[in-house]
Short mmCIF file of C-alpha atoms in Angstrom, two decimals:
data_model
loop_
_atom_site.label_atom_id
_atom_site.label_comp_id
_atom_site.label_asym_id
_atom_site.label_seq_id
_atom_site.Cartn_x
_atom_site.Cartn_y
_atom_site.Cartn_z
CA MET A 1 -25.86 22.02 -51.61
CA ILE A 2 -27.54 25.53 -52.42
CA THR A 3 -26.20 26.99 -55.61
CA HIS A 4 -28.09 30.29 -56.33
CA PRO A 5 -26.44 33.16 -54.30
CA PHE A 6 -28.11 35.22 -51.72
CA THR A 7 -27.26 37.82 -48.99
CA TYR A 8 -27.88 37.11 -45.48
CA ARG A 9 -28.91 39.09 -42.68
CA ALA A 10 -30.28 38.50 -38.97
CA PRO A 11 -31.86 41.88 -37.95
CA SER A 12 -32.68 42.09 -34.09
CA THR A 13 -36.24 43.83 -34.67
CA ILE A 14 -39.34 42.91 -36.63
CA GLU A 15 -39.36 46.46 -38.13
CA GLU A 16 -35.66 46.14 -39.41
CA ALA A 17 -36.66 42.51 -40.90
CA VAL A 18 -39.68 44.22 -42.62
CA ALA A 19 -37.38 46.86 -43.82
CA ALA A 20 -34.81 44.32 -45.26
CA LEU A 21 -37.53 42.50 -47.10
CA GLY A 22 -38.65 45.81 -48.91
CA ARG A 23 -34.96 46.35 -50.09
CA SER A 24 -34.67 43.05 -52.15
CA ARG A 25 -36.45 42.16 -55.22
CA ASP A 26 -37.16 38.78 -54.18
CA ALA A 27 -36.18 38.49 -50.48
CA LYS A 28 -37.37 35.63 -48.29
CA VAL A 29 -37.86 35.21 -44.44
CA ILE A 30 -35.99 32.24 -42.86
CA ALA A 31 -37.11 30.89 -39.46
CA GLY A 32 -36.36 27.11 -38.94
CA GLY A 33 -35.71 26.90 -42.50
CA HIS A 34 -37.14 23.17 -42.85
CA SER A 35 -39.41 24.06 -45.70
CA LEU A 36 -37.47 26.83 -47.41
CA LEU A 37 -33.96 25.24 -47.58
CA PRO A 38 -35.07 22.06 -49.03
CA LEU A 39 -36.79 24.16 -51.97
CA MET A 40 -33.80 26.03 -52.10
CA LYS A 41 -31.61 23.03 -52.73
CA LEU A 42 -33.88 21.94 -55.44
CA GLY A 43 -33.83 25.36 -57.19
CA LEU A 44 -37.64 25.77 -56.58
CA ALA A 45 -36.99 28.90 -54.26
CA GLN A 46 -34.13 31.07 -55.62
CA PRO A 47 -34.34 34.23 -53.30
CA ASP A 48 -31.70 37.06 -53.62
CA ALA A 49 -31.72 37.85 -49.98
CA LEU A 50 -32.62 35.80 -46.92
CA VAL A 51 -33.95 37.64 -43.83
CA ASP A 52 -33.30 35.49 -40.56
CA LEU A 53 -35.83 36.04 -37.68
CA ARG A 54 -33.60 34.33 -35.18
CA ARG A 55 -32.56 37.22 -33.07
CA ILE A 56 -35.90 38.43 -32.60
CA ALA A 57 -36.35 36.64 -29.27
CA SER A 58 -39.82 38.05 -28.57
CA LEU A 59 -41.18 35.88 -31.37
CA ARG A 60 -40.31 32.76 -29.52
CA ASP A 61 -42.71 33.40 -26.82
CA ILE A 62 -45.80 31.22 -25.76
CA ARG A 63 -47.85 33.25 -23.54
CA ALA A 64 -51.53 33.70 -22.11
CA GLU A 65 -52.91 37.20 -22.30
CA ALA A 66 -55.26 38.44 -19.38
CA ASP A 67 -58.60 37.86 -21.39
CA GLY A 68 -57.65 34.16 -21.88
CA THR A 69 -56.20 34.40 -25.45
CA ILE A 70 -53.05 32.15 -26.00
CA VAL A 71 -50.47 33.87 -28.03
CA VAL A 72 -47.86 31.73 -30.04
CA GLY A 73 -45.03 33.45 -31.45
CA ALA A 74 -44.05 32.84 -34.79
CA LEU A 75 -40.59 31.36 -33.96
CA ALA A 76 -42.10 28.78 -31.51
CA THR A 77 -40.85 25.51 -32.76
CA HIS A 78 -43.12 22.46 -33.21
CA ARG A 79 -41.42 20.61 -30.42
CA SER A 80 -41.82 23.77 -27.80
CA ILE A 81 -45.67 23.89 -28.76
CA ALA A 82 -45.99 20.34 -28.17
CA GLU A 83 -44.52 20.46 -24.87
CA ASP A 84 -45.83 23.65 -23.60
CA ARG A 85 -48.27 23.08 -20.42
CA THR A 86 -50.70 25.71 -21.38
CA ILE A 87 -51.07 24.66 -24.85
CA VAL A 88 -51.28 20.80 -23.90
CA SER A 89 -54.14 21.54 -21.56
CA LYS A 90 -56.01 24.45 -23.32
CA LEU A 91 -55.34 23.90 -26.87
CA ALA A 92 -54.91 20.10 -27.11
CA ALA A 93 -55.32 19.95 -31.02
CA LEU A 94 -52.74 22.17 -31.43
CA ALA A 95 -50.30 20.24 -29.23
CA GLU A 96 -51.20 17.26 -31.04
CA ALA A 97 -50.68 18.71 -34.32
CA ALA A 98 -47.49 19.96 -33.55
CA ALA A 99 -46.30 16.82 -32.04
CA ALA A 100 -47.36 14.96 -35.52
CA VAL A 101 -44.78 17.12 -37.74
CA GLY A 102 -42.39 15.25 -39.16
CA ASP A 103 -39.70 13.92 -37.01
CA PRO A 104 -38.31 14.99 -33.74
CA LEU A 105 -35.34 16.72 -35.60
CA VAL A 106 -37.68 18.65 -37.64
CA ARG A 107 -39.85 19.48 -34.78
CA ALA A 108 -36.87 20.65 -33.00
CA ARG A 109 -36.31 23.38 -35.74
CA GLY A 110 -39.35 24.03 -37.71
CA THR A 111 -41.64 26.84 -36.59
CA ILE A 112 -45.44 27.51 -36.65
CA GLY A 113 -44.85 30.70 -38.33
CA GLY A 114 -42.96 29.26 -40.90
CA SER A 115 -45.51 26.44 -41.31
CA LEU A 116 -48.11 29.03 -41.81
CA ALA A 117 -46.26 31.39 -44.11
CA HIS A 118 -45.18 28.44 -46.22
CA ALA A 119 -48.72 26.85 -46.38
CA ASP A 120 -48.08 23.61 -47.59
CA PRO A 121 -51.52 22.21 -48.33
CA ALA A 122 -50.52 19.19 -46.16
CA ALA A 123 -49.16 21.17 -43.05
CA ASP A 124 -50.45 19.88 -39.79
CA GLU A 125 -50.88 23.03 -37.78
CA PRO A 126 -53.28 24.69 -40.12
CA ALA A 127 -56.05 22.49 -39.19
CA PRO A 128 -56.08 23.48 -35.36
CA VAL A 129 -55.34 27.19 -36.37
CA LEU A 130 -58.58 26.85 -38.50
CA ALA A 131 -60.61 24.91 -35.81
CA PHE A 132 -59.70 27.49 -33.15
CA ASP A 133 -60.62 30.42 -35.28
CA ALA A 134 -57.19 31.73 -34.57
CA LEU A 135 -55.98 35.24 -35.71
CA ILE A 136 -52.61 35.26 -37.60
CA ARG A 137 -50.96 38.58 -36.53
CA ALA A 138 -48.83 40.03 -39.63
CA ILE A 139 -46.44 42.83 -39.24
CA GLY A 140 -45.53 44.66 -42.56
CA SER A 141 -44.48 48.25 -43.99
CA LYS A 142 -48.14 49.45 -43.01
CA GLY A 143 -48.15 48.27 -39.53
CA LYS A 144 -49.73 45.38 -38.06
CA ARG A 145 -53.05 43.58 -38.93
CA ASP A 146 -54.98 40.59 -37.61
CA ILE A 147 -55.99 38.01 -40.46
CA ARG A 148 -58.55 35.39 -39.44
CA ALA A 149 -57.49 31.85 -40.06
CA GLY A 150 -60.70 31.48 -42.39
CA GLU A 151 -59.39 34.13 -44.62
CA TYR A 152 -55.83 33.43 -44.46
CA PHE A 153 -55.22 30.15 -46.61
CA LYS A 154 -55.70 30.93 -50.08
CA ALA A 155 -54.50 27.80 -52.10
CA ALA A 156 -51.37 25.52 -52.10
CA PHE A 157 -48.44 27.77 -50.82
CA GLU A 158 -50.67 30.99 -51.19
CA THR A 159 -51.72 32.86 -48.10
CA ALA A 160 -53.32 36.39 -47.37
CA LEU A 161 -49.88 37.80 -46.47
CA ALA A 162 -48.54 40.59 -48.53
CA PRO A 163 -45.19 40.45 -49.89
CA ASP A 164 -43.44 42.50 -47.15
CA GLU A 165 -45.65 41.20 -44.18
CA ILE A 166 -43.95 38.78 -41.66
CA VAL A 167 -45.91 36.32 -39.37
CA ALA A 168 -45.37 37.56 -35.68
CA GLU A 169 -47.73 35.66 -33.80
CA ILE A 170 -50.95 33.32 -33.93
CA ARG A 171 -53.61 34.32 -31.27
CA PHE A 172 -55.99 31.70 -30.14
CA PRO A 173 -58.95 32.95 -28.53
CA ALA A 174 -59.83 32.02 -25.04
CA GLN A 175 -61.47 28.36 -24.82
CA THR A 176 -64.61 28.94 -22.68
CA GLY A 177 -66.88 26.80 -21.10
CA ARG A 178 -66.84 22.89 -21.54
CA THR A 179 -64.64 22.90 -24.57
CA GLY A 180 -62.55 19.88 -25.78
CA SER A 181 -60.34 19.69 -28.83
CA ALA A 182 -58.22 16.72 -30.79
CA TYR A 183 -56.08 16.59 -33.86
CA VAL A 184 -55.85 13.10 -35.56
CA LYS A 185 -54.24 12.38 -39.16
CA PHE A 186 -53.54 9.61 -41.60
CA ALA A 187 -49.74 10.34 -42.38
CA HIS A 188 -47.97 9.70 -45.19
CA PRO A 189 -45.84 6.49 -44.29
CA ALA A 190 -42.43 8.09 -45.86
CA SER A 191 -42.80 11.97 -45.31
CA ARG A 192 -45.12 11.91 -42.54
CA PHE A 193 -47.17 14.85 -44.15
CA ALA A 194 -50.89 14.79 -43.63
CA VAL A 195 -52.64 12.73 -46.16
CA VAL A 196 -55.62 14.10 -44.31
CA GLY A 197 -55.53 15.66 -41.01
CA VAL A 198 -58.35 16.86 -39.05
CA ALA A 199 -58.65 19.15 -35.75
CA ALA A 200 -61.88 19.42 -34.04
CA THR A 201 -62.97 21.77 -31.18
CA VAL A 202 -66.26 20.86 -29.51
CA THR A 203 -68.22 23.19 -26.81
CA LEU A 204 -71.22 21.60 -24.93
CA LYS A 205 -73.97 23.37 -23.34
CA GLY A 206 -74.57 22.81 -19.43
CA ASP A 207 -77.12 20.10 -20.58
CA GLY A 208 -74.62 18.35 -22.77
CA THR A 209 -75.74 19.26 -26.14
CA VAL A 210 -73.22 20.75 -28.70
CA GLU A 211 -73.18 24.56 -28.56
CA ARG A 212 -70.68 25.04 -31.12
CA ALA A 213 -68.11 23.05 -33.28
CA ALA A 214 -65.33 23.91 -35.60
CA ILE A 215 -63.59 21.27 -37.77
CA GLY A 216 -60.29 22.26 -39.63
CA VAL A 217 -59.08 19.63 -42.40
CA THR A 218 -55.57 19.73 -44.08
CA GLY A 219 -54.19 17.55 -46.46
CA ALA A 220 -57.04 16.99 -48.38
CA ALA A 221 -57.54 19.80 -50.68
CA ASP A 222 -55.55 22.68 -52.44
CA ALA A 223 -55.83 24.44 -49.09
CA PRO A 224 -56.76 23.87 -45.54
CA PHE A 225 -60.46 24.45 -45.01
CA ARG A 226 -63.30 24.47 -42.33
CA ALA A 227 -65.87 21.66 -42.68
CA ALA A 228 -68.85 24.14 -42.51
CA GLN A 229 -71.57 21.37 -43.24
CA ALA A 230 -70.24 18.96 -40.49
CA GLU A 231 -69.92 21.71 -38.12
CA LYS A 232 -73.72 22.79 -38.76
CA ALA A 233 -74.76 19.29 -38.60
CA ILE A 234 -73.24 18.58 -35.08
CA THR A 235 -74.49 21.90 -33.53
CA GLY A 236 -77.37 21.25 -31.35
CA THR A 237 -77.31 17.49 -31.19
CA LYS A 238 -76.38 15.35 -28.07
CA GLY A 239 -72.74 14.78 -29.38
CA ASP A 240 -73.46 10.91 -29.32
CA ALA A 241 -71.73 8.44 -31.60
CA LYS A 242 -74.64 8.48 -34.11
CA ALA A 243 -74.85 12.51 -34.40
CA ILE A 244 -70.92 12.66 -34.93
CA ALA A 245 -71.23 9.91 -37.55
CA ALA A 246 -73.87 11.72 -39.15
CA ALA A 247 -72.02 15.05 -39.21
CA ALA A 248 -68.44 13.71 -39.95
CA ALA A 249 -70.06 12.24 -43.20
CA LYS A 250 -70.65 15.72 -44.39
CA ALA A 251 -67.11 16.83 -43.94
CA ALA A 252 -66.00 16.90 -47.42
CA GLU A 253 -69.01 18.52 -48.70
CA GLY A 254 -68.34 21.14 -51.33
CA ILE A 255 -64.77 20.17 -51.19
CA THR A 256 -62.84 19.23 -54.47
CA THR A 257 -60.34 16.83 -52.80
CA LEU A 258 -56.69 16.22 -54.11
CA SER A 259 -55.82 12.98 -56.10
CA ASP A 260 -52.05 12.03 -56.33
CA LEU A 261 -49.94 8.94 -56.03
CA VAL A 262 -50.63 8.32 -52.31
CA ALA A 263 -54.38 8.78 -52.44
CA SER A 264 -57.14 9.35 -55.05
CA SER A 265 -59.75 12.09 -54.70
CA ASP A 266 -62.43 9.44 -53.74
CA TYR A 267 -60.19 7.84 -51.07
CA ARG A 268 -59.04 11.15 -49.51
CA ARG A 269 -62.80 12.24 -49.37
CA HIS A 270 -63.38 8.96 -47.51
CA LEU A 271 -60.39 9.61 -45.21
CA VAL A 272 -61.88 13.11 -44.50
CA THR A 273 -65.25 11.48 -43.11
CA VAL A 274 -63.46 8.85 -41.15
CA TYR A 275 -60.75 11.37 -39.43
CA ALA A 276 -63.61 14.07 -38.95
CA ARG A 277 -65.35 11.50 -36.96
CA ARG A 278 -62.38 10.57 -34.82
CA ALA A 279 -61.48 14.14 -34.23
CA LEU A 280 -64.97 14.89 -33.18
CA GLU A 281 -65.33 11.75 -31.00
CA ARG A 282 -62.23 12.52 -29.19
CA ALA A 283 -63.02 16.55 -28.82
CA THR A 284 -66.38 15.56 -27.32
CA GLN A 285 -65.01 13.22 -24.81
CA ARG A 286 -62.56 15.82 -23.92
CA ALA A 287 -65.06 18.43 -23.43
CA GLN A 288 -67.39 16.02 -21.51
CA GLY A 289 -64.23 15.72 -19.09
CA MET B 1 -18.97 37.34 -50.51
CA GLY B 2 -18.44 35.78 -47.18
CA GLN B 3 -19.45 36.47 -43.80
CA ALA B 4 -17.63 36.04 -40.37
CA ILE B 5 -19.34 33.77 -37.95
CA THR B 6 -18.09 32.79 -34.70
CA VAL B 7 -19.02 29.24 -33.46
CA THR B 8 -17.96 26.96 -30.74
CA ILE B 9 -17.32 23.58 -32.31
CA ASN B 10 -16.61 20.38 -29.99
CA GLY B 11 -15.79 23.04 -27.28
CA ALA B 12 -13.26 25.12 -29.30
CA LYS B 13 -14.46 28.80 -30.29
CA GLN B 14 -13.58 29.46 -33.80
CA THR B 15 -14.12 32.24 -36.23
CA LYS B 16 -14.72 31.42 -39.82
CA ASP B 17 -15.42 33.04 -42.99
CA VAL B 18 -18.29 31.54 -44.82
CA GLU B 19 -20.72 31.93 -47.70
CA PRO B 20 -24.53 32.31 -46.95
CA THR B 21 -25.07 29.39 -49.14
CA GLN B 22 -22.73 27.43 -47.21
CA LEU B 23 -24.77 24.64 -45.15
CA LEU B 24 -23.61 23.64 -41.50
CA VAL B 25 -22.55 20.33 -42.83
CA GLU B 26 -20.44 21.76 -45.60
CA LEU B 27 -18.50 23.80 -42.87
CA LEU B 28 -18.12 20.99 -40.61
CA ARG B 29 -17.02 18.56 -43.42
CA ASP B 30 -15.36 20.56 -46.06
CA THR B 31 -13.86 23.47 -44.16
CA LEU B 32 -13.08 21.88 -40.75
CA GLY B 33 -12.35 18.20 -41.84
CA LEU B 34 -14.95 16.73 -39.27
CA THR B 35 -16.03 13.91 -41.61
CA GLY B 36 -17.52 12.06 -38.79
CA THR B 37 -20.79 13.99 -39.68
CA HIS B 38 -22.23 12.13 -42.79
CA VAL B 39 -24.58 13.48 -45.54
CA GLY B 40 -27.11 10.67 -46.49
CA CYS B 41 -29.59 12.07 -48.28
CA ASP B 42 -29.29 16.17 -48.22
CA THR B 43 -33.02 16.43 -48.45
CA SER B 44 -33.53 16.66 -44.49
CA GLN B 45 -34.96 13.10 -44.19
CA CYS B 46 -32.45 10.45 -43.10
CA GLY B 47 -30.78 12.19 -40.24
CA ALA B 48 -27.26 10.77 -40.77
CA CYS B 49 -25.98 14.47 -40.50
CA THR B 50 -27.32 15.15 -37.22
CA VAL B 51 -25.18 17.39 -34.80
CA LEU B 52 -26.16 19.19 -31.53
CA VAL B 53 -26.95 23.00 -31.87
CA ASP B 54 -27.29 24.69 -28.55
CA GLY B 55 -27.95 21.29 -27.21
CA ARG B 56 -30.73 20.25 -29.94
CA ALA B 57 -30.07 17.49 -32.30
CA THR B 58 -30.38 19.01 -35.57
CA LYS B 59 -30.15 18.12 -39.20
CA SER B 60 -26.95 20.10 -40.10
CA CYS B 61 -27.99 19.80 -43.83
CA THR B 62 -30.92 21.73 -43.17
CA ILE B 63 -29.43 24.59 -41.64
CA LEU B 64 -27.10 27.49 -43.11
CA ALA B 65 -23.74 27.87 -41.48
CA VAL B 66 -24.29 31.64 -41.06
CA GLN B 67 -27.30 30.82 -38.77
CA THR B 68 -24.99 29.13 -36.26
CA ASP B 69 -23.07 32.44 -35.52
CA GLY B 70 -22.86 32.56 -31.76
CA ALA B 71 -24.16 29.00 -31.28
CA GLU B 72 -22.30 25.90 -29.82
CA VAL B 73 -22.10 22.72 -32.07
CA VAL B 74 -21.17 19.40 -30.90
CA THR B 75 -20.49 16.73 -33.71
CA VAL B 76 -19.70 12.93 -33.21
CA GLU B 77 -16.13 13.90 -32.74
CA GLY B 78 -16.93 15.79 -29.66
CA LEU B 79 -18.84 13.14 -27.46
CA ALA B 80 -15.84 11.23 -26.13
CA LYS B 81 -14.25 12.81 -23.14
CA ASN B 82 -10.38 12.54 -22.32
CA GLY B 83 -10.23 9.61 -24.78
CA GLU B 84 -13.30 7.96 -23.03
CA LEU B 85 -15.99 7.21 -25.26
CA HIS B 86 -19.47 8.50 -24.47
CA PRO B 87 -22.06 5.81 -22.75
CA VAL B 88 -24.03 6.31 -25.75
CA GLN B 89 -21.08 5.33 -27.85
CA ARG B 90 -20.04 2.66 -25.67
CA ALA B 91 -23.62 1.14 -25.64
CA PHE B 92 -23.88 1.18 -29.42
CA ALA B 93 -20.73 -0.99 -29.61
CA SER B 94 -21.55 -3.39 -27.09
CA GLU B 95 -25.13 -3.84 -28.40
CA HIS B 96 -23.88 -4.26 -31.94
CA ALA B 97 -26.33 -1.29 -32.71
CA LEU B 98 -24.59 -0.98 -36.15
CA GLN B 99 -23.84 -2.73 -39.24
CA CYS B 100 -22.23 -0.26 -41.87
CA GLY B 101 -22.29 2.57 -39.53
CA PHE B 102 -23.29 5.22 -42.01
CA CYS B 103 -26.33 6.65 -40.05
CA THR B 104 -24.49 6.03 -36.53
CA PRO B 105 -23.02 9.28 -36.08
CA GLY B 106 -26.49 10.94 -36.36
CA LEU B 107 -28.21 8.18 -34.23
CA LEU B 108 -25.70 8.87 -31.51
CA ILE B 109 -26.32 12.54 -31.43
CA THR B 110 -29.98 12.14 -31.44
CA ALA B 111 -29.60 9.62 -28.63
CA VAL B 112 -27.65 12.20 -26.56
CA ASP B 113 -30.04 15.01 -26.85
CA PHE B 114 -33.10 12.60 -26.23
CA LEU B 115 -31.57 10.98 -23.19
CA ALA B 116 -30.77 14.38 -21.90
CA ARG B 117 -34.47 15.30 -21.93
CA ASN B 118 -35.76 11.87 -20.93
CA PRO B 119 -33.18 9.67 -18.79
CA THR B 120 -35.53 6.95 -18.37
CA PRO B 121 -37.46 6.23 -21.48
CA THR B 122 -39.70 3.50 -22.43
CA ASP B 123 -38.77 1.34 -25.79
CA SER B 124 -41.73 2.94 -27.49
CA GLU B 125 -40.42 6.53 -26.41
CA ILE B 126 -36.90 5.42 -27.76
CA ARG B 127 -38.37 4.26 -31.16
CA HIS B 128 -40.26 7.50 -31.64
CA ALA B 129 -37.19 9.54 -30.46
CA ILE B 130 -35.26 7.97 -33.45
CA GLU B 131 -37.97 8.28 -35.99
CA GLY B 132 -35.99 11.15 -37.64
CA ASN B 133 -32.77 8.88 -38.04
CA LEU B 134 -32.97 6.15 -40.96
CA CYS B 135 -31.00 3.15 -40.75
CA ARG B 136 -31.31 0.50 -43.80
CA CYS B 137 -29.09 -2.25 -41.86
CA THR B 138 -30.13 -2.75 -38.56
CA GLY B 139 -33.95 -2.86 -38.39
CA TYR B 140 -33.72 -0.58 -35.44
CA HIS B 141 -33.82 -3.31 -32.71
CA ASN B 142 -30.31 -3.25 -31.38
CA ILE B 143 -30.32 0.65 -31.65
CA VAL B 144 -33.20 0.56 -29.42
CA ASN B 145 -31.30 -2.00 -27.10
CA ALA B 146 -28.39 0.57 -27.43
CA VAL B 147 -30.27 3.45 -26.25
CA ARG B 148 -32.12 1.90 -23.60
CA SER B 149 -28.67 0.43 -22.39
CA ALA B 150 -26.97 4.01 -22.20
CA ALA B 151 -29.97 5.28 -20.30
CA GLU B 152 -29.22 2.96 -17.79
CA MET B 153 -25.75 3.40 -17.66
CA MET B 154 -26.12 7.30 -17.49
CA THR B 155 -28.62 7.24 -14.85
CA THR B 156 -26.48 4.45 -12.70
CA THR B 157 -23.30 6.83 -13.02
CA ALA B 158 -25.32 9.99 -12.45
CA GLN B 159 -26.54 8.54 -8.83
CA PRO B 160 -24.49 9.54 -5.88
CA LYS B 161 -22.34 6.43 -4.87
CA VAL B 162 -23.98 5.80 -1.56
CA ALA B 163 -24.19 1.87 -2.63
CA ALA B 164 -20.35 1.69 -3.56
CA GLY B 165 -18.85 -1.69 -2.30
CA VAL B 166 -22.23 -3.17 -1.84
CA LYS B 167 -22.36 -6.46 -3.91
CA ARG B 168 -25.20 -6.82 -6.34
#
């Protein structure tokens, strides 16, 4: 039951939605509603207006652009992302993260744009968004801008979005050469949120050495992050088991890991290294084809 | 301040005045008397309130009634056709896939959506498909049996009757 009253509108363009956001003191955007409505029931969010994006059909699209960029509309559901052939073949870590969200019913309604705007520190999709170095395209009263994933996540439930900005799409740069990716997670047994989730992308040179790697970690800290030390350590190696283990051991370096009833800070730190290793192993195998 | 919505529920188009705060499950149960859809947790976890919204199994406690304007909703009351139970309902009965029955309407709807997309599932796929529906009685085993049995019933009846009259 939701007790706090609000007005509701479902405009048919994103410009109208931005304008509607500006007209209320404490308006919220709603898409799948699977983060927002539970918060509203608890009284933790009490918006005076809801702006529903559901009539803006173009935000649902998943498409590849001419230069190979894969564009995922903010309203793409976890289910549609997990089942999309282009994403499964080109952005495996994203497909795996989307398939790992909640349960099938949650995945049928919940959206990637909603997940990124809500910015739960244990959400799955931020990890591949970071590892693919994606751009978050936001539209607000001052027009559109692209925010790099690395600059987007600020803290738990805090992003670089301005109050009148709406996530329109997530732009994944073309994956070139011999690139593989993977997402693996240690799920909370009841909620299925990530206690720790790690996405890795690995690109190999012709001789099989690691040209570049990117690792996005969710669930472990106040905000999802790139495991920069581990990325540096794996680059230039042969990507063999020993090199991967050595690099993964550095995945939590410089990070203050969360401590709660589910996992202590030390345990989470350990999980980050274990899951970074598994993600790197799988991504490297896939890059090797 | 109410808002008028037009929604097709179990095949019947209706226009209703709803408050923005009203959840779909509240519209179904409190306004329309369709109490076959249960509220288990009201926190998006248990799946007892699952209904089809435009063919997709949806937790009706986690969608506003106003969001279903223009949509097609099917509840457990809408599964039987012309007095005949849906194959999934028949299978739940014959496989004894329920004890207290509270979770059953949601599981039936989830199974209907799942089998429409995956008519010949493996047991593992069935178990993953019902992850969003909690049952505290059965231990799930008979539910998996029932979904498998329903899948068999539905694929058999969907096939052309070329083998009619042939003894098996």
